RNA sequence: GGAGAGAUACUCAAGUGGCUCAAGAGGACGGUUUGCUAAACCGUUAGUGUGCGUAAGUGCAGCGAGGGUUCGAAUCCCUCUCUCUCCGCCA
């Protein structure tokens, strides 16, 4: 949610920025109209209430007083109804207004306008026909999409033997690396309530992307961003505790509505996947700097795994609803011959903290203000497995184990010997 | 799942329709006294959200949340959330 005062005081600038990311002009104008109507009504109601407060006697009112008070009361009610109606409309729009991009975000309309800011590592030249990760995974009997489809449905996967171990090794490796960089680890509920989803901005706009549990107001969390950020919902944090750096491994659940036909095969787009999330709660004056740090912390994983990647800045048109600035880390996938998103690191400024009422307090000045929130994947584990498999594949169809993972897996290679079990 | 009890400010807590635009105590902070500390005494302590105002300021809301009744609600009614106790079930 944007600061209403910011919109009032900088209407033209905000409007320009919002239109650049595809927000409808008509909606924006409607918001402005409703906002001034709301303020006018609020002043009326408050004036009437003040009159009422002054007029209400200490004891029983006289018949004449009663008459006046009744009239006053009914006119308050009438105005109040108008106010509430306007307020509801206003809120509805306010909750669907996206964040305002920072000035450093490039203008653009689609992902084609994203700007590459760096490339790290050279994609390896293979002297054989590379296979995709799902092909290799199936051949080595460490990934099983068919059986997962039997148990559940499409876009689910089952890891087996060293495949399961590889996933678990990556989870541990990532968490330990982040811990070394000052993040505190959490283990969290996978199910969240509506308030939490409103707080981080998944609702009300993206209801269709969420798995809702029937007969309840619970949802399967689409990202640990929701749980981690909402830890601090409705809290006032002492300024000296900032920045707060936290991390968690969670399963994530997404309907992937509207992505039919995209990434049908493999681990890239699943309804359930594991992710390590990084969240920062920071002092507003530091958030731009903290985003760079967050990006570095996420990049570190791929650097240690020695897998090539690049970083792009999302343009205004490709920016997520809640974000003011986003860096995507894209990992090299040899079978696709291109870089694919594996992490998204964003600065939300006070957009989420306004919705979720996350504030900090400066004790000396006795001032409270909204914090800035940031988060990034560090990293999406399934996609990392895909990247490891593809980048570390050998001519004979095996997978070498990255140096940093050897201590977890205790093997040098995942080999195509025989099926691990007969099933 | 059943039965009961709760939720008031930093903490404890009074408060069954107007005398409370929330008493009192503790704590915290400030002051008087004091060689220093303590005690005693005096004072402050409703954070927050939001409107108007350049500002000083001023209004409104706020007693777990949301509705309702009423001229008037912490108080009465309805719905919900959470906490606690007991019973049942259970990894």
CSV table of N, CA and C in Angstrom, one decimal, chain A residues 269-366:
chain,number,residue,atom,x,y,z
A,269,UNK,N,9.0,-25.5,-13.1
A,269,UNK,CA,7.7,-24.9,-12.7
A,269,UNK,C,6.8,-26.0,-12.0
A,270,UNK,N,6.8,-26.0,-10.7
A,270,UNK,CA,6.1,-27.0,-10.0
A,270,UNK,C,5.1,-26.4,-9.1
A,271,UNK,N,4.0,-27.1,-8.7
A,271,UNK,CA,3.0,-26.6,-7.8
A,271,UNK,C,3.6,-26.6,-6.4
A,272,UNK,N,4.5,-27.5,-6.1
A,272,UNK,CA,5.2,-27.5,-4.8
A,272,UNK,C,6.7,-27.5,-5.0
A,273,UNK,N,7.4,-26.6,-4.4
A,273,UNK,CA,8.8,-26.6,-4.5
A,273,UNK,C,9.4,-26.1,-3.2
A,274,UNK,N,10.7,-26.4,-3.0
A,274,UNK,CA,11.4,-25.9,-1.8
A,274,UNK,C,12.1,-24.7,-2.1
A,275,UNK,N,12.2,-23.8,-1.1
A,275,UNK,CA,12.9,-22.5,-1.3
A,275,UNK,C,13.5,-22.1,0.0
A,276,UNK,N,14.7,-21.5,-0.1
A,276,UNK,CA,15.3,-20.8,1.0
A,276,UNK,C,15.0,-19.4,0.8
A,277,UNK,N,14.5,-18.7,1.8
A,277,UNK,CA,14.1,-17.3,1.6
A,277,UNK,C,15.0,-16.5,2.5
A,278,UNK,N,15.3,-15.3,2.0
A,278,UNK,CA,16.0,-14.3,2.8
A,278,UNK,C,15.1,-13.1,3.0
A,279,UNK,N,15.0,-12.6,4.2
A,279,UNK,CA,14.2,-11.4,4.5
A,279,UNK,C,15.0,-10.5,5.3
A,280,UNK,N,14.9,-9.2,5.0
A,280,UNK,CA,15.5,-8.1,5.7
A,280,UNK,C,14.5,-7.1,6.2
A,281,UNK,N,14.5,-6.8,7.4
A,281,UNK,CA,13.7,-5.7,8.0
A,281,UNK,C,14.7,-4.6,8.3
A,282,UNK,N,14.6,-3.4,7.6
A,282,UNK,CA,15.7,-2.4,7.8
A,282,UNK,C,15.2,-1.0,8.0
A,283,UNK,N,16.1,-0.2,8.4
A,283,UNK,CA,15.8,1.2,8.6
A,283,UNK,C,15.7,1.8,7.2
A,284,UNK,N,14.6,2.7,6.9
A,284,UNK,CA,14.4,3.2,5.6
A,284,UNK,C,15.6,3.8,4.9
A,285,UNK,N,16.4,4.4,5.7
A,285,UNK,CA,17.6,5.1,5.1
A,285,UNK,C,18.6,4.2,4.5
A,286,UNK,N,18.5,2.9,4.9
A,286,UNK,CA,19.5,1.9,4.4
A,286,UNK,C,19.0,0.9,3.3
A,287,UNK,N,17.7,1.1,2.9
A,287,UNK,CA,17.2,-0.1,2.2
A,287,UNK,C,17.8,-0.3,0.8
A,288,UNK,N,18.3,0.8,0.2
A,288,UNK,CA,18.8,0.6,-1.1
A,288,UNK,C,20.2,-0.1,-1.0
A,289,UNK,N,20.9,0.2,0.0
A,289,UNK,CA,22.2,-0.4,0.2
A,289,UNK,C,22.0,-1.9,0.6
A,290,UNK,N,20.9,-2.1,1.4
A,290,UNK,CA,20.6,-3.5,1.9
A,290,UNK,C,20.2,-4.4,0.8
A,291,UNK,N,19.6,-3.8,-0.3
A,291,UNK,CA,19.2,-4.6,-1.4
A,291,UNK,C,20.5,-5.2,-2.1
A,292,UNK,N,21.5,-4.3,-2.2
A,292,UNK,CA,22.7,-4.8,-2.8
A,292,UNK,C,23.4,-5.9,-2.0
A,293,UNK,N,23.3,-5.8,-0.7
A,293,UNK,CA,23.8,-6.8,0.2
A,293,UNK,C,23.0,-8.1,0.0
A,294,UNK,N,21.7,-8.0,0.0
A,294,UNK,CA,20.9,-9.2,-0.2
A,294,UNK,C,21.2,-9.9,-1.4
A,295,UNK,N,21.3,-9.1,-2.5
A,295,UNK,CA,21.7,-9.7,-3.8
A,295,UNK,C,23.0,-10.5,-3.7
A,296,UNK,N,24.0,-9.8,-3.0
A,296,UNK,CA,25.3,-10.5,-2.9
A,296,UNK,C,25.2,-11.8,-2.1
A,297,UNK,N,24.3,-11.8,-1.0
A,297,UNK,CA,24.1,-13.0,-0.2
A,297,UNK,C,23.5,-14.1,-1.1
A,298,UNK,N,22.6,-13.8,-1.9
A,298,UNK,CA,22.0,-14.8,-2.8
A,298,UNK,C,22.9,-15.3,-3.8
A,299,UNK,N,23.7,-14.3,-4.4
A,299,UNK,CA,24.6,-14.7,-5.5
A,299,UNK,C,25.7,-15.7,-5.0
A,300,UNK,N,26.0,-15.5,-3.7
A,300,UNK,CA,27.1,-16.3,-3.1
A,300,UNK,C,26.9,-17.8,-3.3
A,301,UNK,N,25.6,-18.2,-3.2
A,301,UNK,CA,25.3,-19.6,-3.3
A,301,UNK,C,25.8,-20.1,-4.7
A,302,UNK,N,25.4,-19.4,-5.8
A,302,UNK,CA,25.8,-19.9,-7.1
A,302,UNK,C,27.3,-19.8,-7.3
A,303,UNK,N,27.9,-18.8,-6.7
A,303,UNK,CA,29.4,-18.6,-6.8
A,303,UNK,C,30.1,-19.9,-6.1
A,304,UNK,N,29.6,-20.2,-4.9
A,304,UNK,CA,30.2,-21.4,-4.2
A,304,UNK,C,29.9,-22.7,-5.0
A,305,UNK,N,28.8,-22.7,-5.6
A,305,UNK,CA,28.4,-24.0,-6.4
A,305,UNK,C,29.2,-23.9,-7.7
A,306,UNK,N,29.7,-22.8,-8.1
A,306,UNK,CA,30.5,-22.6,-9.3
A,306,UNK,C,29.6,-22.9,-10.5
A,307,UNK,N,28.5,-22.2,-10.5
A,307,UNK,CA,27.6,-22.3,-11.7
A,307,UNK,C,27.4,-20.9,-12.3
A,308,UNK,N,27.5,-20.8,-13.6
A,308,UNK,CA,27.4,-19.5,-14.2
A,308,UNK,C,26.0,-18.9,-14.1
A,309,UNK,N,26.0,-17.6,-13.9
A,309,UNK,CA,24.7,-16.9,-13.8
A,309,UNK,C,24.9,-15.4,-14.2
A,310,UNK,N,23.7,-14.8,-14.4
A,310,UNK,CA,23.8,-13.3,-14.6
A,310,UNK,C,22.8,-12.6,-13.7
A,311,UNK,N,22.9,-11.3,-13.6
A,311,UNK,CA,22.0,-10.6,-12.8
A,311,UNK,C,21.3,-9.5,-13.7
A,312,UNK,N,20.0,-9.4,-13.6
A,312,UNK,CA,19.3,-8.4,-14.4
A,312,UNK,C,18.5,-7.5,-13.4
A,313,UNK,N,18.4,-6.2,-13.8
A,313,UNK,CA,17.4,-5.3,-13.1
A,313,UNK,C,16.1,-5.4,-13.9
A,314,UNK,N,15.0,-5.7,-13.2
A,314,UNK,CA,13.7,-5.7,-13.8
A,314,UNK,C,13.3,-4.3,-14.2
A,315,UNK,N,12.8,-4.1,-15.4
A,315,UNK,CA,12.3,-2.8,-15.8
A,315,UNK,C,10.9,-2.6,-15.2
A,316,UNK,N,10.4,-1.4,-15.3
A,316,UNK,CA,9.2,-1.0,-14.7
A,316,UNK,C,8.0,-1.9,-15.1
A,317,UNK,N,8.0,-2.3,-16.3
A,317,UNK,CA,6.9,-3.1,-16.8
A,317,UNK,C,6.9,-4.6,-16.3
A,318,UNK,N,8.0,-5.0,-15.8
A,318,UNK,CA,8.2,-6.4,-15.4
A,318,UNK,C,8.2,-6.6,-13.9
A,319,UNK,N,8.2,-5.4,-13.2
A,319,UNK,CA,8.3,-5.4,-11.8
A,319,UNK,C,7.1,-6.1,-11.1
A,320,UNK,N,7.4,-6.8,-10.1
A,320,UNK,CA,6.3,-7.4,-9.3
A,320,UNK,C,5.4,-6.4,-8.6
A,321,UNK,N,4.2,-6.7,-8.4
A,321,UNK,CA,3.2,-5.8,-7.8
A,321,UNK,C,3.7,-5.0,-6.6
A,322,UNK,N,4.4,-5.7,-5.7
A,322,UNK,CA,4.7,-5.0,-4.4
A,322,UNK,C,6.1,-4.4,-4.4
A,323,UNK,N,6.9,-4.6,-5.5
A,323,UNK,CA,8.3,-4.2,-5.5
A,323,UNK,C,8.6,-2.8,-6.0
A,324,UNK,N,9.5,-2.2,-5.4
A,324,UNK,CA,10.0,-0.9,-6.0
A,324,UNK,C,11.2,-1.0,-6.8
A,325,UNK,N,11.9,-2.1,-6.6
A,325,UNK,CA,13.1,-2.5,-7.4
A,325,UNK,C,13.4,-3.9,-7.2
A,326,UNK,N,13.7,-4.6,-8.3
A,326,UNK,CA,14.0,-6.0,-8.2
A,326,UNK,C,15.2,-6.4,-9.1
A,327,UNK,N,16.1,-7.2,-8.5
A,327,UNK,CA,17.1,-7.9,-9.3
A,327,UNK,C,16.8,-9.3,-9.4
A,328,UNK,N,16.8,-9.8,-10.6
A,328,UNK,CA,16.7,-11.3,-10.8
A,328,UNK,C,18.0,-11.9,-11.0
A,329,UNK,N,18.3,-13.0,-10.3
A,329,UNK,CA,19.5,-13.8,-10.6
A,329,UNK,C,19.0,-14.9,-11.5
A,330,UNK,N,19.7,-15.0,-12.7
A,330,UNK,CA,19.3,-16.0,-13.6
A,330,UNK,C,20.5,-17.0,-13.8
A,331,UNK,N,20.2,-18.3,-13.7
A,331,UNK,CA,21.2,-19.3,-13.7
A,331,UNK,C,21.3,-19.9,-15.1
A,332,UNK,N,22.5,-20.3,-15.5
A,332,UNK,CA,22.7,-20.9,-16.8
A,332,UNK,C,22.2,-22.3,-16.9
A,333,UNK,N,21.3,-22.6,-17.8
A,333,UNK,CA,20.8,-24.0,-18.0
A,333,UNK,C,21.3,-24.4,-19.4
A,334,UNK,N,22.3,-25.3,-19.5
A,334,UNK,CA,22.9,-25.7,-20.8
A,334,UNK,C,21.8,-26.3,-21.7
A,335,UNK,N,20.9,-27.1,-21.2
A,335,UNK,CA,19.9,-27.7,-22.1
A,335,UNK,C,19.0,-26.7,-22.8
A,336,UNK,N,18.8,-25.6,-22.2
A,336,UNK,CA,18.0,-24.6,-22.8
A,336,UNK,C,18.8,-23.5,-23.5
A,337,UNK,N,20.1,-23.5,-23.2
A,337,UNK,CA,21.0,-22.6,-23.8
A,337,UNK,C,20.7,-21.1,-23.4
A,338,UNK,N,20.1,-21.0,-22.2
A,338,UNK,CA,19.8,-19.7,-21.7
A,338,UNK,C,19.8,-19.6,-20.2
A,339,UNK,N,19.7,-18.3,-19.8
A,339,UNK,CA,19.7,-18.1,-18.3
A,339,UNK,C,18.2,-18.1,-17.9
A,340,UNK,N,18.0,-18.8,-16.7
A,340,UNK,CA,16.6,-18.9,-16.2
A,340,UNK,C,16.6,-18.4,-14.7
A,341,UNK,N,15.5,-17.7,-14.4
A,341,UNK,CA,15.4,-17.1,-13.1
A,341,UNK,C,15.5,-18.1,-12.0
A,342,UNK,N,16.3,-17.8,-11.0
A,342,UNK,CA,16.5,-18.7,-9.8
A,342,UNK,C,16.3,-18.0,-8.5
A,343,UNK,N,16.3,-16.6,-8.6
A,343,UNK,CA,16.2,-15.8,-7.4
A,343,UNK,C,15.7,-14.4,-7.8
A,344,UNK,N,14.9,-13.9,-7.0
A,344,UNK,CA,14.3,-12.5,-7.2
A,344,UNK,C,14.6,-11.8,-5.9
A,345,UNK,N,15.4,-10.7,-6.0
A,345,UNK,CA,15.7,-9.9,-4.8
A,345,UNK,C,15.0,-8.6,-4.9
A,346,UNK,N,14.2,-8.2,-3.9
A,346,UNK,CA,13.4,-7.0,-4.1
A,346,UNK,C,13.4,-6.1,-2.9
A,347,UNK,N,13.3,-4.8,-3.1
A,347,UNK,CA,13.1,-3.8,-2.1
A,347,UNK,C,11.7,-3.3,-2.2
A,348,UNK,N,11.0,-3.5,-1.1
A,348,UNK,CA,9.5,-3.1,-1.1
A,348,UNK,C,9.3,-1.7,-0.5
A,349,UNK,N,10.4,-1.1,0.0
A,349,UNK,CA,10.3,0.2,0.7
A,349,UNK,C,9.3,0.0,1.8
A,350,UNK,N,8.3,0.9,2.0
A,350,UNK,CA,7.3,0.8,3.1
A,350,UNK,C,6.0,0.2,2.6
A,351,UNK,N,6.0,-0.4,1.4
A,351,UNK,CA,4.8,-0.9,0.8
A,351,UNK,C,4.2,-2.0,1.6
A,352,UNK,N,5.0,-3.0,2.0
A,352,UNK,CA,4.5,-4.1,2.8
A,352,UNK,C,4.3,-3.7,4.2
A,353,UNK,N,5.3,-2.8,4.7
A,353,UNK,CA,5.2,-2.5,6.2
A,353,UNK,C,4.0,-1.7,6.5
A,354,UNK,N,3.5,-0.9,5.5
A,354,UNK,CA,2.2,-0.2,5.7
A,354,UNK,C,1.0,-1.1,5.8
A,355,UNK,N,1.0,-2.1,4.9
A,355,UNK,CA,-0.1,-3.1,4.9
A,355,UNK,C,0.0,-3.9,6.2
A,356,UNK,N,1.2,-4.3,6.6
A,356,UNK,CA,1.3,-5.2,7.7
A,356,UNK,C,1.6,-4.5,9.0
A,357,UNK,N,1.7,-3.1,9.0
A,357,UNK,CA,1.9,-2.3,10.2
A,357,UNK,C,3.2,-2.8,10.9
A,358,UNK,N,4.3,-2.8,10.2
A,358,UNK,CA,5.6,-3.1,10.8
A,358,UNK,C,6.3,-1.8,10.9
A,359,UNK,N,6.6,-1.4,12.2
A,359,UNK,CA,7.2,-0.1,12.4
A,359,UNK,C,8.4,-0.2,13.3
A,360,UNK,N,9.2,0.8,13.3
A,360,UNK,CA,10.3,0.9,14.2
A,360,UNK,C,10.2,2.1,15.0
A,361,UNK,N,10.9,2.1,16.2
A,361,UNK,CA,10.8,3.3,17.1
A,361,UNK,C,12.2,3.8,17.4
A,362,UNK,N,12.4,5.0,17.3
A,362,UNK,CA,13.6,5.7,17.8
A,362,UNK,C,13.3,6.2,19.2
A,363,UNK,N,14.0,5.5,20.1
A,363,UNK,CA,13.7,5.8,21.6
A,363,UNK,C,14.0,7.3,21.9
A,364,UNK,N,15.1,7.8,21.5
A,364,UNK,CA,15.5,9.1,21.9
A,364,UNK,C,14.5,10.2,21.4
A,365,UNK,N,14.1,10.0,20.1
A,365,UNK,CA,13.2,11.0,19.5
A,365,UNK,C,11.8,10.6,19.7
A,366,UNK,N,11.6,9.4,20.3
A,366,UNK,CA,10.2,8.9,20.5
A,366,UNK,C,9.4,8.9,19.3
